CSV table of N, CA and C in Angstrom, one decimal:
chain,number,residue,atom,x,y,z
A,1,MET,N,-8.5,-7.6,19.5
A,1,MET,CA,-7.4,-8.2,20.3
A,1,MET,C,-6.6,-9.2,19.5
A,2,SER,N,-7.3,-10.1,18.8
A,2,SER,CA,-6.6,-11.1,18.0
A,2,SER,C,-5.8,-10.5,16.9
A,3,TYR,N,-6.2,-9.4,16.3
A,3,TYR,CA,-5.5,-8.7,15.3
A,3,TYR,C,-4.2,-8.2,15.8
A,4,ASN,N,-4.2,-7.6,17.0
A,4,ASN,CA,-2.9,-7.1,17.6
A,4,ASN,C,-2.0,-8.3,18.0
A,5,LEU,N,-2.6,-9.4,18.4
A,5,LEU,CA,-1.8,-10.6,18.8
A,5,LEU,C,-1.2,-11.2,17.5
A,6,ALA,N,-1.9,-11.1,16.4
A,6,ALA,CA,-1.3,-11.7,15.2
A,6,ALA,C,-0.1,-10.8,14.8
A,7,TRP,N,-0.2,-9.5,14.9
A,7,TRP,CA,1.0,-8.7,14.5
A,7,TRP,C,2.1,-8.9,15.5
A,8,LEU,N,1.8,-9.1,16.8
A,8,LEU,CA,2.8,-9.3,17.8
A,8,LEU,C,3.6,-10.7,17.4
A,9,VAL,N,2.8,-11.7,17.0
A,9,VAL,CA,3.4,-12.9,16.7
A,9,VAL,C,4.4,-12.7,15.5
A,10,ALA,N,3.9,-11.9,14.5
A,10,ALA,CA,4.7,-11.6,13.3
A,10,ALA,C,6.0,-10.9,13.6
A,11,VAL,N,5.9,-10.0,14.6
A,11,VAL,CA,7.2,-9.2,14.9
A,11,VAL,C,8.1,-10.2,15.7
A,12,VAL,N,7.6,-11.0,16.6
A,12,VAL,CA,8.5,-11.9,17.4
A,12,VAL,C,9.1,-12.9,16.5
A,13,ALA,N,8.3,-13.5,15.5
A,13,ALA,CA,8.8,-14.5,14.6
A,13,ALA,C,9.9,-13.9,13.7
A,14,ALA,N,9.6,-12.6,13.2
A,14,ALA,CA,10.7,-12.0,12.4
A,14,ALA,C,11.9,-11.7,13.1
A,15,GLY,N,11.8,-11.4,14.4
A,15,GLY,CA,13.0,-11.2,15.3
A,15,GLY,C,13.8,-12.5,15.5
A,16,VAL,N,13.1,-13.5,15.8
A,16,VAL,CA,13.7,-14.8,16.0
A,16,VAL,C,14.4,-15.3,14.7
A,17,LEU,N,13.7,-15.2,13.6
A,17,LEU,CA,14.3,-15.5,12.3
A,17,LEU,C,15.5,-14.6,12.0
A,18,ALA,N,15.5,-13.4,12.3
A,18,ALA,CA,16.7,-12.5,12.1
A,18,ALA,C,17.8,-12.9,12.9
A,19,CYS,N,17.6,-13.3,14.2
A,19,CYS,CA,18.7,-13.8,15.0
A,19,CYS,C,19.3,-15.0,14.4
A,20,LEU,N,18.5,-16.0,13.9
A,20,LEU,CA,19.0,-17.2,13.4
A,20,LEU,C,19.7,-17.0,12.1
A,21,VAL,N,19.3,-16.0,11.3
A,21,VAL,CA,20.0,-15.7,10.0
A,21,VAL,C,21.3,-15.1,10.4
A,22,TYR,N,21.4,-14.2,11.4
A,22,TYR,CA,22.6,-13.6,11.8
A,22,TYR,C,23.6,-14.6,12.3
A,23,LEU,N,23.2,-15.6,13.1
A,23,LEU,CA,24.0,-16.6,13.6
A,23,LEU,C,24.6,-17.5,12.5
A,24,ALA,N,23.7,-17.8,11.5
A,24,ALA,CA,24.2,-18.6,10.4
A,24,ALA,C,25.1,-17.9,9.4
A,25,LEU,N,25.0,-16.6,9.3
A,25,LEU,CA,25.8,-15.9,8.4
A,25,LEU,C,26.7,-14.8,9.0
A,26,LYS,N,27.2,-15.1,10.3
A,26,LYS,CA,27.9,-14.1,11.0
A,26,LYS,C,29.3,-13.8,10.4
A,27,ARG,N,29.8,-14.8,9.6
A,27,ARG,CA,31.1,-14.5,9.0
A,27,ARG,C,31.0,-13.5,7.8
A,28,ILE,N,29.9,-13.5,7.2
A,28,ILE,CA,29.6,-12.5,6.1
A,28,ILE,C,28.5,-11.6,6.6
A,29,LYS,N,28.9,-10.6,7.4
A,29,LYS,CA,27.9,-9.8,8.1
A,29,LYS,C,27.1,-9.0,7.1
A,30,LEU,N,27.7,-8.5,6.1
A,30,LEU,CA,26.9,-7.6,5.1
A,30,LEU,C,25.8,-8.5,4.5
A,31,LEU,N,26.1,-9.7,4.1
A,31,LEU,CA,25.0,-10.6,3.5
A,31,LEU,C,24.0,-10.9,4.6
A,32,ALA,N,24.4,-11.1,5.8
A,32,ALA,CA,23.4,-11.3,6.9
A,32,ALA,C,22.5,-10.1,7.1
A,33,TYR,N,23.0,-9.0,7.1
A,33,TYR,CA,22.2,-7.7,7.2
A,33,TYR,C,21.3,-7.6,6.0
A,34,PHE,N,21.7,-7.9,4.9
A,34,PHE,CA,20.9,-7.8,3.6
A,34,PHE,C,19.7,-8.8,3.8
A,35,VAL,N,20.0,-10.0,4.1
A,35,VAL,CA,18.9,-11.0,4.2
A,35,VAL,C,17.9,-10.6,5.3
A,36,ILE,N,18.4,-10.1,6.4
A,36,ILE,CA,17.6,-9.7,7.5
A,36,ILE,C,16.7,-8.5,7.1
A,37,SER,N,17.3,-7.6,6.4
A,37,SER,CA,16.5,-6.4,5.9
A,37,SER,C,15.5,-6.7,4.9
A,38,VAL,N,15.8,-7.6,3.9
A,38,VAL,CA,14.8,-8.0,3.0
A,38,VAL,C,13.7,-8.8,3.6
A,39,GLY,N,14.1,-9.7,4.5
A,39,GLY,CA,13.1,-10.6,5.2
A,39,GLY,C,12.2,-9.8,6.1
A,40,SER,N,12.8,-8.9,6.8
A,40,SER,CA,12.0,-8.0,7.7
A,40,SER,C,11.0,-7.1,6.9
A,41,PHE,N,11.5,-6.6,5.8
A,41,PHE,CA,10.6,-5.8,4.9
A,41,PHE,C,9.4,-6.6,4.5
A,42,TRP,N,9.6,-7.8,3.9
A,42,TRP,CA,8.5,-8.6,3.5
A,42,TRP,C,7.6,-9.1,4.6
A,43,ALA,N,8.2,-9.3,5.7
A,43,ALA,CA,7.5,-9.9,6.9
A,43,ALA,C,6.7,-8.9,7.7
A,44,LEU,N,7.2,-7.7,7.7
A,44,LEU,CA,6.6,-6.7,8.6
A,44,LEU,C,5.9,-5.5,7.9
A,45,TRP,N,6.1,-5.3,6.7
A,45,TRP,CA,5.5,-4.2,6.0
A,45,TRP,C,3.9,-4.4,5.9
A,46,PRO,N,3.1,-3.5,6.5
A,46,PRO,CA,1.7,-3.7,6.5
A,46,PRO,C,1.1,-3.3,5.1
A,47,TRP,N,0.2,-4.2,4.6
A,47,TRP,CA,-0.4,-3.9,3.3
A,47,TRP,C,-1.9,-4.1,3.5
A,48,GLU,N,-2.7,-3.2,3.0
A,48,GLU,CA,-4.1,-3.4,3.2
A,48,GLU,C,-4.7,-4.6,2.5
A,49,PHE,N,-5.4,-5.4,3.2
A,49,PHE,CA,-5.8,-6.7,2.8
A,49,PHE,C,-7.3,-6.7,2.4
A,50,GLU,N,-8.2,-6.7,3.3
A,50,GLU,CA,-9.6,-6.7,3.0
A,50,GLU,C,-10.3,-5.9,4.1
A,51,ASP,N,-11.2,-5.1,3.7
A,51,ASP,CA,-12.1,-4.3,4.7
A,51,ASP,C,-11.3,-3.4,5.6
A,52,GLY,N,-10.2,-2.9,5.1
A,52,GLY,CA,-9.4,-2.0,6.0
A,52,GLY,C,-8.4,-2.6,6.9
A,53,PHE,N,-8.3,-4.0,6.9
A,53,PHE,CA,-7.4,-4.6,7.7
A,53,PHE,C,-6.0,-4.7,7.0
A,54,PHE,N,-5.0,-4.8,7.8
A,54,PHE,CA,-3.6,-4.9,7.2
A,54,PHE,C,-3.0,-6.2,7.6
A,55,ALA,N,-2.2,-6.7,6.7
A,55,ALA,CA,-1.5,-7.9,6.9
A,55,ALA,C,0.0,-7.7,6.3
A,56,PRO,N,0.9,-8.6,6.8
A,56,PRO,CA,2.2,-8.5,6.3
A,56,PRO,C,2.2,-8.6,4.7
A,57,LEU,N,3.2,-8.0,4.1
A,57,LEU,CA,3.3,-7.9,2.6
A,57,LEU,C,3.4,-9.3,2.0
A,58,PHE,N,4.2,-10.2,2.6
A,58,PHE,CA,4.3,-11.6,2.1
A,58,PHE,C,3.0,-12.4,2.2
A,59,VAL,N,2.2,-12.1,3.2
A,59,VAL,CA,0.9,-12.8,3.3
A,59,VAL,C,-0.1,-12.4,2.3
A,60,VAL,N,-0.1,-11.1,2.0
A,60,VAL,CA,-1.0,-10.5,1.0
A,60,VAL,C,-0.5,-11.0,-0.4
A,61,PHE,N,0.7,-11.0,-0.6
A,61,PHE,CA,1.3,-11.4,-1.9
A,61,PHE,C,0.9,-12.9,-2.2
A,62,PHE,N,1.2,-13.7,-1.1
A,62,PHE,CA,0.9,-15.2,-1.3
A,62,PHE,C,-0.6,-15.4,-1.5
A,63,TYR,N,-1.4,-14.7,-0.7
A,63,TYR,CA,-2.9,-15.0,-0.8
A,63,TYR,C,-3.4,-14.5,-2.1
A,64,GLN,N,-3.0,-13.3,-2.6
A,64,GLN,CA,-3.6,-12.8,-3.8
A,64,GLN,C,-3.0,-13.5,-5.0
A,65,THR,N,-1.8,-14.0,-4.9
A,65,THR,CA,-1.2,-14.7,-6.1
A,65,THR,C,-1.7,-16.1,-6.2
A,66,PHE,N,-1.7,-16.9,-5.1
A,66,PHE,CA,-2.0,-18.3,-5.2
A,66,PHE,C,-3.4,-18.8,-4.7
A,67,LEU,N,-4.0,-18.0,-3.9
A,67,LEU,CA,-5.2,-18.6,-3.2
A,67,LEU,C,-6.5,-17.9,-3.7
A,68,GLU,N,-6.4,-16.8,-4.2
A,68,GLU,CA,-7.7,-16.0,-4.7
A,68,GLU,C,-7.6,-15.9,-6.2
A,69,ALA,N,-8.5,-16.4,-6.9
A,69,ALA,CA,-8.5,-16.3,-8.4
A,69,ALA,C,-8.9,-14.9,-8.8
A,70,ASP,N,-9.8,-14.2,-8.1
A,70,ASP,CA,-10.2,-12.9,-8.6
A,70,ASP,C,-9.5,-11.7,-8.1
A,71,GLN,N,-8.4,-11.9,-7.3
A,71,GLN,CA,-7.6,-10.9,-6.8
A,71,GLN,C,-6.4,-10.5,-7.7
A,72,ASP,N,-6.1,-9.2,-7.8
A,72,ASP,CA,-5.0,-8.8,-8.6
A,72,ASP,C,-3.7,-8.5,-7.7
A,73,PRO,N,-2.7,-9.3,-7.8
A,73,PRO,CA,-1.5,-9.2,-6.9
A,73,PRO,C,-0.5,-8.2,-7.4
A,74,ALA,N,-0.9,-7.4,-8.5
A,74,ALA,CA,0.1,-6.5,-9.1
A,74,ALA,C,0.6,-5.4,-8.1
A,75,GLY,N,-0.3,-4.8,-7.3
A,75,GLY,CA,0.1,-3.8,-6.3
A,75,GLY,C,1.1,-4.3,-5.3
A,76,ALA,N,0.8,-5.4,-4.7
A,76,ALA,CA,1.7,-6.0,-3.6
A,76,ALA,C,3.0,-6.4,-4.3
A,77,THR,N,2.9,-7.0,-5.4
A,77,THR,CA,4.1,-7.5,-6.1
A,77,THR,C,5.0,-6.4,-6.5
A,78,ALA,N,4.5,-5.3,-7.1
A,78,ALA,CA,5.3,-4.2,-7.5
A,78,ALA,C,5.9,-3.5,-6.3
A,79,PHE,N,5.1,-3.3,-5.3
A,79,PHE,CA,5.7,-2.7,-4.1
A,79,PHE,C,6.8,-3.5,-3.5
A,80,GLY,N,6.5,-4.8,-3.4
A,80,GLY,CA,7.5,-5.7,-2.8
A,80,GLY,C,8.8,-5.7,-3.6
A,81,LEU,N,8.7,-5.8,-4.9
A,81,LEU,CA,9.9,-5.9,-5.7
A,81,LEU,C,10.6,-4.5,-5.7
A,82,LEU,N,9.9,-3.4,-5.7
A,82,LEU,CA,10.5,-2.1,-5.6
A,82,LEU,C,11.3,-1.9,-4.3
A,83,GLY,N,10.6,-2.4,-3.2
A,83,GLY,CA,11.3,-2.3,-1.9
A,83,GLY,C,12.6,-3.2,-1.8
A,84,THR,N,12.4,-4.4,-2.4
A,84,THR,CA,13.6,-5.3,-2.4
A,84,THR,C,14.7,-4.7,-3.3
A,85,LEU,N,14.4,-4.1,-4.4
A,85,LEU,CA,15.4,-3.4,-5.3
A,85,LEU,C,16.0,-2.3,-4.6
A,86,CYS,N,15.3,-1.5,-3.8
A,86,CYS,CA,15.9,-0.3,-3.1
A,86,CYS,C,16.8,-0.8,-2.0
A,87,ILE,N,16.4,-1.8,-1.3
A,87,ILE,CA,17.3,-2.4,-0.2
A,87,ILE,C,18.6,-2.9,-0.9
A,88,GLY,N,18.4,-3.6,-2.0
A,88,GLY,CA,19.6,-4.2,-2.7
A,88,GLY,C,20.5,-3.1,-3.2
A,89,LEU,N,20.0,-2.0,-3.7
A,89,LEU,CA,20.8,-0.9,-4.1
A,89,LEU,C,21.6,-0.2,-3.0
A,90,VAL,N,20.9,-0.1,-1.8
A,90,VAL,CA,21.6,0.4,-0.6
A,90,VAL,C,22.7,-0.5,-0.2
A,91,PHE,N,22.5,-1.8,-0.2
A,91,PHE,CA,23.6,-2.7,0.2
A,91,PHE,C,24.7,-2.8,-0.9
A,92,LEU,N,24.3,-2.6,-2.1
A,92,LEU,CA,25.4,-2.6,-3.2
A,92,LEU,C,26.2,-1.4,-3.0
A,93,ALA,N,25.6,-0.2,-2.7
A,93,ALA,CA,26.4,1.0,-2.4
A,93,ALA,C,27.3,0.8,-1.2
A,94,ILE,N,26.8,0.2,-0.2
A,94,ILE,CA,27.7,0.0,1.0
A,94,ILE,C,28.9,-0.9,0.6
A,95,LEU,N,28.6,-2.0,-0.1
A,95,LEU,CA,29.6,-2.9,-0.6
A,95,LEU,C,30.7,-2.2,-1.4
A,96,LEU,N,30.3,-1.4,-2.3
A,96,LEU,CA,31.2,-0.6,-3.2
A,96,LEU,C,32.0,0.4,-2.4
A,97,LEU,N,31.4,1.1,-1.4
A,97,LEU,CA,32.1,2.0,-0.6
A,97,LEU,C,33.1,1.3,0.3
A,98,ARG,N,32.8,0.1,0.8
A,98,ARG,CA,33.7,-0.6,1.6
A,98,ARG,C,34.9,-1.1,0.8
A,99,ARG,N,34.6,-1.6,-0.4
A,99,ARG,CA,35.7,-2.0,-1.3
A,99,ARG,C,36.7,-0.8,-1.7
A,100,ALA,N,36.0,0.3,-2.0
A,100,ALA,CA,36.9,1.5,-2.3
A,100,ALA,C,37.7,1.9,-1.1
A,101,ALA,N,37.1,1.9,0.1
A,101,ALA,CA,37.9,2.3,1.2
A,101,ALA,C,39.0,1.3,1.5
A,102,SER,N,38.8,0.0,1.3
A,102,SER,CA,39.8,-1.0,1.6
A,102,SER,C,40.9,-0.9,0.6
A,103,SER,N,40.6,-0.6,-0.7
A,103,SER,CA,41.7,-0.5,-1.7
A,103,SER,C,42.5,0.7,-1.5
A,104,LYS,N,41.9,1.8,-1.0
A,104,LYS,CA,42.6,3.0,-0.7
A,104,LYS,C,43.6,2.8,0.4
A,105,LYS,N,43.2,2.0,1.4
A,105,LYS,CA,44.1,1.8,2.5
A,105,LYS,C,45.3,0.9,2.1
A,106,LYS,N,45.1,-0.1,1.2
A,106,LYS,CA,46.2,-0.9,0.6
A,106,LYS,C,47.2,-0.1,-0.2
A,107,SER,N,46.7,0.9,-0.9
A,107,SER,CA,47.6,1.7,-1.8
A,107,SER,C,48.4,2.7,-1.0
A,108,ILE,N,48.0,3.0,0.2
A,108,ILE,CA,48.8,4.0,1.0
A,108,ILE,C,49.9,3.4,1.8
């Protein structure tokens, strides 16, 4: 029960933080969506922690990097950076497509 409650708290906290980020960056919506996407990825992606339990990726990364001396954080770090890179590439493609479409409208 407490395991499910912890994930529920993580989902609600990520949702509240996403709303606050959107309100803070609503003038630059693409940046707001990017920050929300990366934050949600790190906050909600389940990563196997210990004994078959799963925790959010940022928790496992922080724990294995800073709190446990004998843990190897390479797996969580590599996956997190790869996911962040993929999200960044998607948003870069969206930005370039928007700029190309807006420059096409100006030339017509």
